[in-house]
């Protein structure tokens, strides 16, 4: 029996640039790491590549001008409601600049006390002190009077002021309203750009049913190329982030082809069937800062077939405390191993699985990869995982 279970390695690669052969770089980097770190490839190992370098290699970028052009085409009146954008300089500032460049007047509705992913917009203690509950509507004037001195504890920035300045520099007028009811925005504009990430489909449906005119989401902008720009046919602007002050990197467009190519080349070089995926944000929540680490539309936009589904695991603690509560030591361990070996292919609904994590494999693995690679200067955009599908009975 092996004494080590899952092993995760961050794999260093050359710096990825536009139009690089990413599949070759990933495979070559793994082979070099094997040589230096002295490990062997096995069937059902996992190779994960961060979405950032995939999009970079695809040269999937868009300028603010290209986004503004698409906004003009889709909102010809030039006056829109912008619903629930996240409060992020990296994720949204260039998009907002482009939206302002393509319109004449924006009414921004912000949720409170925080945006969709947990970025605060006001001092929560002051809500109760001012008799404001979460069903209230806060005007721009009331926000300025009661919460205008708020700055984010990590960034030191008031995002309302930041967004206002950014829009006005594009010669666009802006108003703010604060409400947790999506329908509030229709009191200001029947043409709405929905910036929700994870509830976008439900929100768009609600606004259309409530009398909205042009109701589009960020996922409907730049779904095709504009003047030679990059694009994402499925997610539009969702999953993008800042590249320069005038350009964003979009979510990868051709991920499916890439993961299949990497899997095929690894099979040729190693003789093993290795699963491959692309990952972005991990989908976990910081218990202190309250930030939900999922500003991308999905954790994994592309993966090979073997990563489909959810874990099919027994809860060892449950077995030990219940079914085998009279056993100890090697006898207990062997009984659990035998139980694992005879478990059915689908344990859904079984008491023996309670306490296991009910999430998709790609979401779980993506979180592991995001924590391994980090978001700064580790230089490991590829993550290599071994033993993820092993269990106590694996030899």
XYZ file of C-alpha atoms in Angstrom:
395
model
C 0.000 0.000 0.000
C 1.212 3.501 -0.846
C 1.706 5.892 2.050
C 1.076 9.005 -0.062
C -2.248 9.969 -1.599
C -2.860 12.997 -3.785
C 0.230 14.949 -4.857
C -0.047 18.343 -6.538
C 2.855 20.022 -8.328
C 3.010 23.490 -9.813
C 4.888 23.186 -13.130
C 7.045 26.077 -14.292
C 6.904 27.001 -17.949
C 8.401 29.675 -20.172
C 6.477 32.965 -20.154
C 3.539 32.436 -22.506
C 2.967 34.992 -25.259
C 0.395 35.403 -28.022
C 0.382 32.723 -30.731
C 2.728 30.381 -28.816
C 2.222 26.635 -29.315
C 0.771 26.115 -25.851
C 0.191 22.368 -26.172
C 3.889 21.827 -26.965
C 4.970 24.130 -24.139
C 2.785 22.280 -21.618
C 3.975 18.815 -22.691
C 7.642 19.826 -22.873
C 7.450 21.496 -19.439
C 5.922 18.365 -17.904
C 8.598 16.129 -19.412
C 11.327 18.455 -18.127
C 9.731 18.492 -14.664
C 9.605 14.667 -14.665
C 13.309 14.574 -15.409
C 14.206 17.068 -12.690
C 11.700 16.004 -10.018
C 12.033 12.258 -10.647
C 8.370 11.190 -10.895
C 6.618 8.797 -13.258
C 3.427 9.402 -15.221
C 0.425 7.214 -14.424
C -2.996 6.638 -15.950
C -5.595 9.121 -14.662
C -3.045 11.752 -13.705
C -4.416 15.243 -14.266
C -2.815 18.164 -16.083
C -4.484 21.543 -15.584
C -3.656 24.774 -17.412
C -4.746 28.175 -16.150
C -7.211 29.956 -18.440
C -5.033 33.073 -18.451
C -2.224 31.522 -20.499
C -4.714 29.738 -22.748
C -6.334 33.050 -23.694
C -2.932 34.713 -24.059
C -1.703 31.993 -26.420
C -4.956 32.329 -28.389
C -4.309 36.100 -28.582
C -7.878 36.480 -27.357
C -7.857 40.185 -26.493
C -10.279 43.026 -27.097
C -9.798 46.783 -26.943
C -12.144 49.189 -25.200
C -12.962 50.629 -28.625
C -14.103 47.237 -29.935
C -16.310 46.700 -26.888
C -17.708 50.241 -27.201
C -18.593 49.562 -30.837
C -20.549 46.443 -29.884
C -22.333 48.360 -27.110
C -23.342 51.088 -29.609
C -24.687 48.482 -32.014
C -26.705 46.648 -29.365
C -27.969 49.691 -27.410
C -28.570 52.254 -30.182
C -30.387 54.796 -27.957
C -27.196 55.274 -25.934
C -28.941 55.336 -22.558
C -28.819 52.172 -20.470
C -29.249 50.707 -17.040
C -26.220 48.751 -15.864
C -27.277 46.123 -13.351
C -25.056 44.734 -10.596
C -21.517 45.006 -11.961
C -18.881 43.593 -9.628
C -16.684 46.101 -7.816
C -13.317 45.244 -9.294
C -10.654 47.327 -10.975
C -9.123 44.243 -12.562
C -12.353 42.595 -13.657
C -14.616 45.496 -14.560
C -12.906 48.878 -14.873
C -11.912 48.543 -18.541
C -15.303 47.064 -19.403
C -16.986 50.030 -17.714
C -14.741 52.459 -19.582
C -15.764 50.799 -22.844
C -19.469 50.776 -21.947
C -19.297 54.492 -21.114
C -17.473 55.161 -24.386
C -20.325 53.479 -26.258
C -23.191 55.277 -24.467
C -24.371 58.753 -23.450
C -25.929 58.031 -20.062
C -25.656 55.120 -17.608
C -27.691 54.413 -14.502
C -25.755 51.913 -12.396
C -27.665 49.768 -9.913
C -25.438 48.253 -7.244
C -26.429 45.592 -4.749
C -25.614 46.130 -1.078
C -23.938 45.549 1.321
C -21.657 43.867 -1.225
C -21.512 42.803 -4.841
C -22.112 39.300 -6.149
C -18.675 38.009 -5.170
C -18.422 39.725 -1.781
C -16.744 43.098 -2.425
C -18.193 45.557 0.079
C -19.889 48.801 -0.985
C -20.707 50.257 2.444
C -20.247 49.932 6.195
C -22.704 47.207 7.203
C -22.930 48.451 10.797
C -24.376 51.701 9.497
C -27.289 49.916 7.827
C -28.893 49.038 11.156
C -27.930 52.373 12.676
C -29.801 54.158 9.879
C -32.798 51.801 9.920
C -32.062 50.430 6.433
C -32.788 46.795 5.649
C -31.797 44.772 2.593
C -35.163 45.357 0.899
C -34.647 49.126 0.916
C -33.725 51.300 -2.057
C -30.895 53.740 -1.343
C -30.636 56.814 -3.541
C -27.316 58.221 -4.691
C -27.810 61.235 -2.398
C -28.607 59.038 0.604
C -25.585 56.840 -0.105
C -23.319 59.905 -0.215
C -24.705 61.225 3.068
C -24.673 57.987 5.058
C -22.041 55.767 3.435
C -19.958 58.024 1.201
C -16.908 57.839 3.465
C -16.646 54.058 2.992
C -13.412 52.713 1.528
C -12.633 49.055 1.009
C -10.388 47.816 3.841
C -8.014 46.014 1.452
C -7.814 48.494 -1.449
C -8.512 51.795 0.328
C -10.830 52.788 -2.541
C -14.471 53.812 -2.680
C -15.626 52.060 -5.847
C -18.634 54.348 -6.359
C -16.302 57.326 -6.657
C -13.886 55.316 -8.781
C -16.586 54.176 -11.200
C -18.121 57.666 -11.405
C -14.800 59.275 -12.314
C -14.050 56.601 -14.889
C -17.411 57.067 -16.639
C -17.337 60.864 -16.612
C -13.875 60.848 -18.201
C -15.548 59.201 -21.204
C -17.980 62.159 -21.499
C -20.833 59.965 -20.337
C -23.378 60.921 -17.673
C -23.891 58.565 -14.731
C -26.343 58.064 -11.872
C -26.310 55.462 -9.110
C -29.038 53.610 -7.254
C -28.580 50.902 -4.615
C -31.074 48.050 -4.513
C -31.169 44.271 -4.176
C -34.281 44.004 -6.358
C -33.245 43.646 -10.031
C -36.533 45.197 -11.201
C -35.571 48.549 -9.641
C -33.389 49.315 -12.661
C -36.456 49.332 -14.942
C -37.652 52.495 -13.198
C -34.626 54.237 -14.749
C -34.187 52.470 -18.087
C -35.956 49.764 -20.087
C -32.686 48.988 -21.870
C -30.502 47.074 -19.438
C -27.062 45.510 -19.548
C -27.074 42.769 -16.923
C -23.653 42.376 -15.321
C -24.594 39.506 -12.989
C -22.276 36.552 -13.436
C -23.911 33.492 -11.907
C -27.576 34.555 -11.857
C -27.559 36.230 -15.258
C -30.053 33.935 -17.002
C -32.636 34.263 -14.238
C -32.122 38.034 -14.034
C -32.519 38.557 -17.786
C -35.678 36.456 -17.808
C -37.135 38.449 -14.893
C -36.419 41.825 -16.518
C -37.902 40.771 -19.854
C -41.053 39.534 -18.113
C -41.263 42.805 -16.154
C -41.406 45.092 -19.175
C -37.776 45.467 -20.180
C -37.009 46.412 -23.772
C -33.411 45.552 -24.732
C -32.175 43.152 -22.053
C -28.669 41.803 -22.624
C -25.928 40.448 -20.389
C -22.164 40.758 -20.441
C -22.297 37.283 -21.977
C -24.066 38.820 -25.009
C -21.343 41.391 -25.717
C -18.431 40.478 -28.001
C -19.707 37.002 -28.800
C -18.279 37.539 -32.289
C -15.280 39.524 -33.445
C -15.662 43.282 -33.812
C -13.149 44.910 -36.175
C -10.772 41.959 -35.779
C -11.019 41.739 -31.986
C -10.972 38.604 -29.921
C -14.288 37.232 -28.688
C -15.935 34.455 -26.717
C -18.932 32.872 -28.412
C -20.353 31.405 -25.188
C -19.458 33.884 -22.445
C -18.848 37.189 -24.213
C -17.137 39.546 -21.768
C -17.601 37.270 -18.749
C -14.320 35.891 -17.453
C -12.314 38.773 -18.909
C -9.796 40.822 -16.968
C -7.571 43.822 -17.442
C -4.561 43.551 -19.736
C -3.746 47.253 -20.226
C -5.626 50.510 -19.639
C -7.265 50.036 -23.040
C -7.459 46.284 -23.468
C -8.861 43.172 -21.770
C -7.956 39.516 -22.029
C -11.063 37.464 -22.730
C -12.010 33.986 -21.514
C -10.527 31.235 -23.737
C -12.494 30.431 -26.883
C -10.796 27.246 -28.139
C -10.219 25.338 -24.904
C -11.828 22.071 -26.008
C -9.403 21.650 -28.889
C -6.442 22.443 -26.628
C -7.217 19.887 -23.898
C -7.746 17.159 -26.486
C -4.456 18.028 -28.187
C -2.502 17.990 -24.919
C -4.072 14.663 -23.920
C -3.162 13.133 -27.283
C 0.442 14.406 -27.202
C 0.933 13.192 -23.632
C -0.368 9.750 -24.602
C 2.166 9.641 -27.426
C 5.067 10.770 -25.206
C 4.195 8.852 -22.005
C 1.969 5.962 -23.053
C -0.505 6.989 -20.334
C -4.101 8.211 -20.427
C -3.898 11.561 -18.679
C -6.866 13.861 -18.097
C -6.511 17.541 -19.014
C -8.482 20.610 -18.010
C -8.393 24.406 -18.135
C -9.129 26.197 -14.874
C -9.782 29.749 -13.778
C -11.111 30.953 -10.429
C -11.347 28.258 -7.793
C -14.870 28.854 -6.513
C -14.045 29.085 -2.782
C -14.920 31.797 -0.263
C -12.511 33.659 2.006
C -13.969 33.500 5.537
C -12.244 36.738 6.603
C -12.464 39.004 3.565
C -15.800 37.418 2.513
C -14.695 37.311 -1.126
C -16.110 34.465 -3.199
C -13.309 33.497 -5.550
C -15.423 32.990 -8.643
C -15.605 36.022 -10.910
C -15.320 33.702 -13.921
C -18.569 32.267 -15.332
C -17.341 28.718 -14.640
C -14.355 27.166 -12.866
C -13.366 25.048 -15.867
C -14.327 26.099 -19.407
C -12.879 22.940 -20.994
C -11.851 19.468 -19.854
C -11.424 15.922 -21.156
C -14.185 13.376 -20.771
C -12.716 11.556 -17.775
C -13.236 14.619 -15.557
C -17.006 14.655 -16.032
C -19.184 13.985 -12.990
C -18.930 14.180 -9.205
C -16.931 12.230 -6.605
C -18.193 8.762 -5.685
C -16.670 8.440 -2.238
C -17.429 6.810 1.087
C -17.030 8.841 4.286
C -14.357 7.023 6.299
C -15.372 8.682 9.572
C -18.971 7.549 9.108
C -17.881 3.959 8.466
C -15.558 3.997 11.471
C -18.129 5.488 13.853
C -21.084 3.397 12.684
C -20.705 0.295 10.547
C -17.335 -0.709 12.061
C -17.530 0.964 15.463
C -16.374 -2.183 17.283
C -13.182 -2.522 15.235
C -9.746 -0.936 15.689
C -6.281 -0.866 14.148
C -5.445 -3.097 11.195
C -8.768 -4.935 11.465
C -10.673 -1.654 11.094
C -8.472 -0.524 8.229
C -8.941 -3.787 6.325
C -12.707 -3.731 6.852
C -12.884 -0.230 5.378
C -10.649 -1.205 2.455
C -12.929 -4.144 1.714
C -15.969 -1.838 1.888
C -14.343 0.586 -0.571
C -13.539 -2.217 -3.000
C -17.166 -3.321 -3.186
C -18.790 0.121 -3.308
C -21.238 0.591 -6.204
C -20.510 2.957 -9.085
C -23.183 5.381 -7.894
C -23.430 6.069 -4.157
C -25.865 8.972 -4.527
C -28.386 8.967 -1.677
C -26.384 6.554 0.486
C -25.882 7.403 4.168
C -22.271 6.287 3.764
C -21.542 9.355 1.613
C -22.892 12.022 3.979
C -20.259 14.632 4.703
C -18.496 14.166 1.358
C -18.307 17.277 -0.833
C -21.229 17.417 -3.317
C -19.454 19.331 -6.081
C -18.420 18.571 -9.635
C -14.969 17.100 -10.103
C -13.837 20.004 -12.280
C -14.903 22.524 -9.614
C -13.042 20.673 -6.874
C -9.920 20.134 -8.966
C -10.049 23.727 -10.221
C -10.029 25.015 -6.638
C -7.022 22.827 -5.859
C -5.239 24.156 -8.944
C -6.074 27.813 -8.238
C -4.646 27.532 -4.733
C -1.542 25.783 -6.089
C -0.739 28.223 -8.877
C -1.822 31.393 -7.061
C -2.488 34.640 -8.892
C 0.884 36.341 -8.700
C 4.473 35.465 -9.470
C 4.766 31.727 -8.767
C 5.364 31.085 -12.472
C 3.464 27.789 -12.476
C 0.524 28.140 -14.899
C 0.391 24.357 -15.255
C -0.579 22.097 -12.352
C 0.151 18.361 -12.355
C -1.934 16.191 -10.021
C -1.331 12.546 -9.199
C -3.439 10.226 -7.087
C -6.575 12.360 -7.127
C -8.761 9.377 -7.965
C -6.999 7.068 -5.513
C -8.558 5.937 -2.253
C -7.468 3.940 0.779
C -7.799 0.729 -1.194
C -5.515 1.843 -4.014
C -2.288 -0.133 -4.274
